[in-house]
PDB file of C-alpha atoms in Angstrom:
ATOM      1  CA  UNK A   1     195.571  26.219 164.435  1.00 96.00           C
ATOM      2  CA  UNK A   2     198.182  26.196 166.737  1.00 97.00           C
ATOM      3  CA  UNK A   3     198.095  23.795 170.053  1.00 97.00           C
ATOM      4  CA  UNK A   4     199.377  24.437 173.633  1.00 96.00           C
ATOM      5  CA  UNK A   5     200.683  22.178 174.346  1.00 91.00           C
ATOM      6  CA  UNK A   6     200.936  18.691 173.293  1.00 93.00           C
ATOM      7  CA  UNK A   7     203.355  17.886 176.203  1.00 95.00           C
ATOM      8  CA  UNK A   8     199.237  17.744 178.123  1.00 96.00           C
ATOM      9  CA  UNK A   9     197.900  15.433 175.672  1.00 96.00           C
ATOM     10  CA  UNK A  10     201.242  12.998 175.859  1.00 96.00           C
ATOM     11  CA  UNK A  11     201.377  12.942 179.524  1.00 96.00           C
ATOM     12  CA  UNK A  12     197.667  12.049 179.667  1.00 97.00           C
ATOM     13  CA  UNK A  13     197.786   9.116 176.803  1.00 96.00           C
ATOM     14  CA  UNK A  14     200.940   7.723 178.925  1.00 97.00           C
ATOM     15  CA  UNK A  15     198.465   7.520 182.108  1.00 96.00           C
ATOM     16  CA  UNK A  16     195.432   6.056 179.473  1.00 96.00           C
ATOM     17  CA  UNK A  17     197.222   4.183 176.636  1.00 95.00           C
ATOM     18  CA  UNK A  18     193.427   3.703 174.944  1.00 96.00           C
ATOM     19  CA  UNK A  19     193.276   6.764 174.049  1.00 95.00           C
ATOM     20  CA  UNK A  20     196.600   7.554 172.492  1.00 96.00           C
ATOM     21  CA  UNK A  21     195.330   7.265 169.016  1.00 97.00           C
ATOM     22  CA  UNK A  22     192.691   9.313 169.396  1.00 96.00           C
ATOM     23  CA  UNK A  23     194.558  12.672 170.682  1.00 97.00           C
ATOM     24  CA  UNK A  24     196.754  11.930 167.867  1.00 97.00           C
ATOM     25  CA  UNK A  25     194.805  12.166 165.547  1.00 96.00           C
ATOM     26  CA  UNK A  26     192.490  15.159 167.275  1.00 97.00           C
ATOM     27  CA  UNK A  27     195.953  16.431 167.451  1.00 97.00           C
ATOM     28  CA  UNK A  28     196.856  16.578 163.724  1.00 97.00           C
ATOM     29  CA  UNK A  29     192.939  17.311 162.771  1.00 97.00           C
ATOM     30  CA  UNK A  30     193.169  20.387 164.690  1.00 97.00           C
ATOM     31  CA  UNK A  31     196.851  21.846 164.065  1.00 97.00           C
ATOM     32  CA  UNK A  32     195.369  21.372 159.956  1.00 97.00           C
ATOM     33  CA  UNK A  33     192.193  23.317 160.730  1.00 97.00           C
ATOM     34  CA  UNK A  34     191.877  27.318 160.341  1.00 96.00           C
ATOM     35  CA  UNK A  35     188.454  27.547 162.114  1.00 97.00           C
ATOM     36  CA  UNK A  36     187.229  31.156 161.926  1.00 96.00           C
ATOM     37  CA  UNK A  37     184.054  30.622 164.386  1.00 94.00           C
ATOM     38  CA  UNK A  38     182.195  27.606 166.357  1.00 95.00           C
ATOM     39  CA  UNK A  39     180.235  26.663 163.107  1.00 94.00           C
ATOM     40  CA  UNK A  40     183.541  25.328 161.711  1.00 96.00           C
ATOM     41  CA  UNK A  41     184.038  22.466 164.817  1.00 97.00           C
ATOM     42  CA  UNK A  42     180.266  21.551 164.292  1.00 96.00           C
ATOM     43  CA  UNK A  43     181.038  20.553 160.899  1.00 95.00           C
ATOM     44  CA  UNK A  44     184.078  18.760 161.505  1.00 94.00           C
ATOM     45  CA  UNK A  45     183.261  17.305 165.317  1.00 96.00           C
ATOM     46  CA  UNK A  46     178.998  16.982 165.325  1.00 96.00           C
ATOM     47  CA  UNK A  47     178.987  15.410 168.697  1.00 94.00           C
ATOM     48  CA  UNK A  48     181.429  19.019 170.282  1.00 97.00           C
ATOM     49  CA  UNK A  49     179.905  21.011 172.837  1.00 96.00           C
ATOM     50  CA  UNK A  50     180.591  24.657 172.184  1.00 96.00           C
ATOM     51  CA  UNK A  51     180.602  27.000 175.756  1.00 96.00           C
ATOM     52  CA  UNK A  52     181.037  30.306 176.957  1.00 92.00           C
ATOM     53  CA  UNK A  53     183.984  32.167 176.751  1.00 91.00           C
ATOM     54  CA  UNK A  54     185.320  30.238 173.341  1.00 95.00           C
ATOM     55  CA  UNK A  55     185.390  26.988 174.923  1.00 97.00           C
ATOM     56  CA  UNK A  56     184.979  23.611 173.202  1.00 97.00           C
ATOM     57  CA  UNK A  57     184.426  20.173 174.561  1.00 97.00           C
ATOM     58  CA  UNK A  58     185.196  17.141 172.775  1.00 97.00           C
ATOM     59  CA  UNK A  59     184.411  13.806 172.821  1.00 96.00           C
ATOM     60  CA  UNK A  60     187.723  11.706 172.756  1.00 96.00           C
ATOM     61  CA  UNK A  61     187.685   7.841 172.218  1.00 93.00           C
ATOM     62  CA  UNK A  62     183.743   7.373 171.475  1.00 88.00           C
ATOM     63  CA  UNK A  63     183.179   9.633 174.726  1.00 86.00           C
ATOM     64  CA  UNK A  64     185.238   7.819 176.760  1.00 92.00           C
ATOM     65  CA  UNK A  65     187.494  11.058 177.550  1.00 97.00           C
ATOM     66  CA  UNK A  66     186.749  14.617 177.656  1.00 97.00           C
ATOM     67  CA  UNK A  67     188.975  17.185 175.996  1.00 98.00           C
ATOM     68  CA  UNK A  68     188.192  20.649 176.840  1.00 98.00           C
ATOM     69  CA  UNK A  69     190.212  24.075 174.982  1.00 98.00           C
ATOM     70  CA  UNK A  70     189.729  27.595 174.711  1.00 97.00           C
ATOM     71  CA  UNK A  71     190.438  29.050 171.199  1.00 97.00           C
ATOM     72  CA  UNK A  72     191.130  32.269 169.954  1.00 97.00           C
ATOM     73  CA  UNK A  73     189.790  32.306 166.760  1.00 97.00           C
ATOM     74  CA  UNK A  74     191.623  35.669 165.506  1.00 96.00           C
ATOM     75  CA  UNK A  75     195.405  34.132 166.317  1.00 97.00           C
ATOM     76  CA  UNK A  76     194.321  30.758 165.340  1.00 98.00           C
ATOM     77  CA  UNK A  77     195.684  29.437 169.185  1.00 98.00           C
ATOM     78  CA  UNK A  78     194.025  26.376 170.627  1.00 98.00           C
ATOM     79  CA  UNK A  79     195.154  26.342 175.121  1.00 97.00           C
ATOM     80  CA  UNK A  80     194.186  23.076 176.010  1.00 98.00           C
ATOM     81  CA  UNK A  81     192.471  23.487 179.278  1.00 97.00           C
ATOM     82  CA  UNK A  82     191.462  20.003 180.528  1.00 97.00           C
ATOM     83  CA  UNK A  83     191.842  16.226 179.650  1.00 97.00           C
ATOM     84  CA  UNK A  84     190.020  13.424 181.786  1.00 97.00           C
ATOM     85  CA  UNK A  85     187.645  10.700 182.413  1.00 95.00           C
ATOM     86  CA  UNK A  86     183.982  11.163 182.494  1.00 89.00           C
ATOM     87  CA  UNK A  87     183.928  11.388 186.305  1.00 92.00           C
ATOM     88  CA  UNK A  88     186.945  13.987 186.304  1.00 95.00           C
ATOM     89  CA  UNK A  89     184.790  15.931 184.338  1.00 94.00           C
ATOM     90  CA  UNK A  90     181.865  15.855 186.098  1.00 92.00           C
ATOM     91  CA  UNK A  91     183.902  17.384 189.007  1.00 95.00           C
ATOM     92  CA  UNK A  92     184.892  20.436 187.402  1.00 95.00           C
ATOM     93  CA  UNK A  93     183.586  23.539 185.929  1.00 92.00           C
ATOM     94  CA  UNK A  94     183.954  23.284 182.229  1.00 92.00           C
ATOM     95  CA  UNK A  95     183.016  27.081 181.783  1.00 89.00           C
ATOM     96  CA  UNK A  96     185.773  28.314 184.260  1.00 89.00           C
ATOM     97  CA  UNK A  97     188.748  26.156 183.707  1.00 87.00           C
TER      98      UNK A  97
END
């Protein structure tokens, strides 16, 4: 898979140093992984919501963080669209953003 952008993940882990590791490693998981439908994150991330409109919602640093990207399955593209606390989530619209 290929991940825009990264620059999103390392501007957030310099705000939230805890979680550094852990987008790291989601990081190198995902740019590995040639997921062909929502079945495939199930199997590799149980705990992932999976939304409308191809969008995915992990759980980052035992669900201390939220991670939310839109994938095009066909191109093999991962857009991160969100990274934030719990309450940050809770404020936006995980199906639009």
């Amino acid at each position: 898979m290929r991940i825009i952008a990264k620059s999103t993940l390392r501007e957030f882990w310099l705000k939230h140093a805890d979680c550094e590791q852990a987008l790291k490693s989601w990081y190198r998981e995902t740019d590995k992984s040639e997921w062909q439908h929502p079945n495939d994150i199930k199997i590799e991330y149980p705990s992932a919501s999976i939304l409308a409109s191809n969008r995915i919602v992990f759980n980052i640093k035992g669900n201390s963080y939220r991670l939310i990207v839109k994938i095009n399955y066909t191109y093999q593209m991962v857009w991160i669209r969100f990274i934030g606390t719990h309450a940050e989530y809770d404020r936006i619209d995980a199906t639009t953003i």
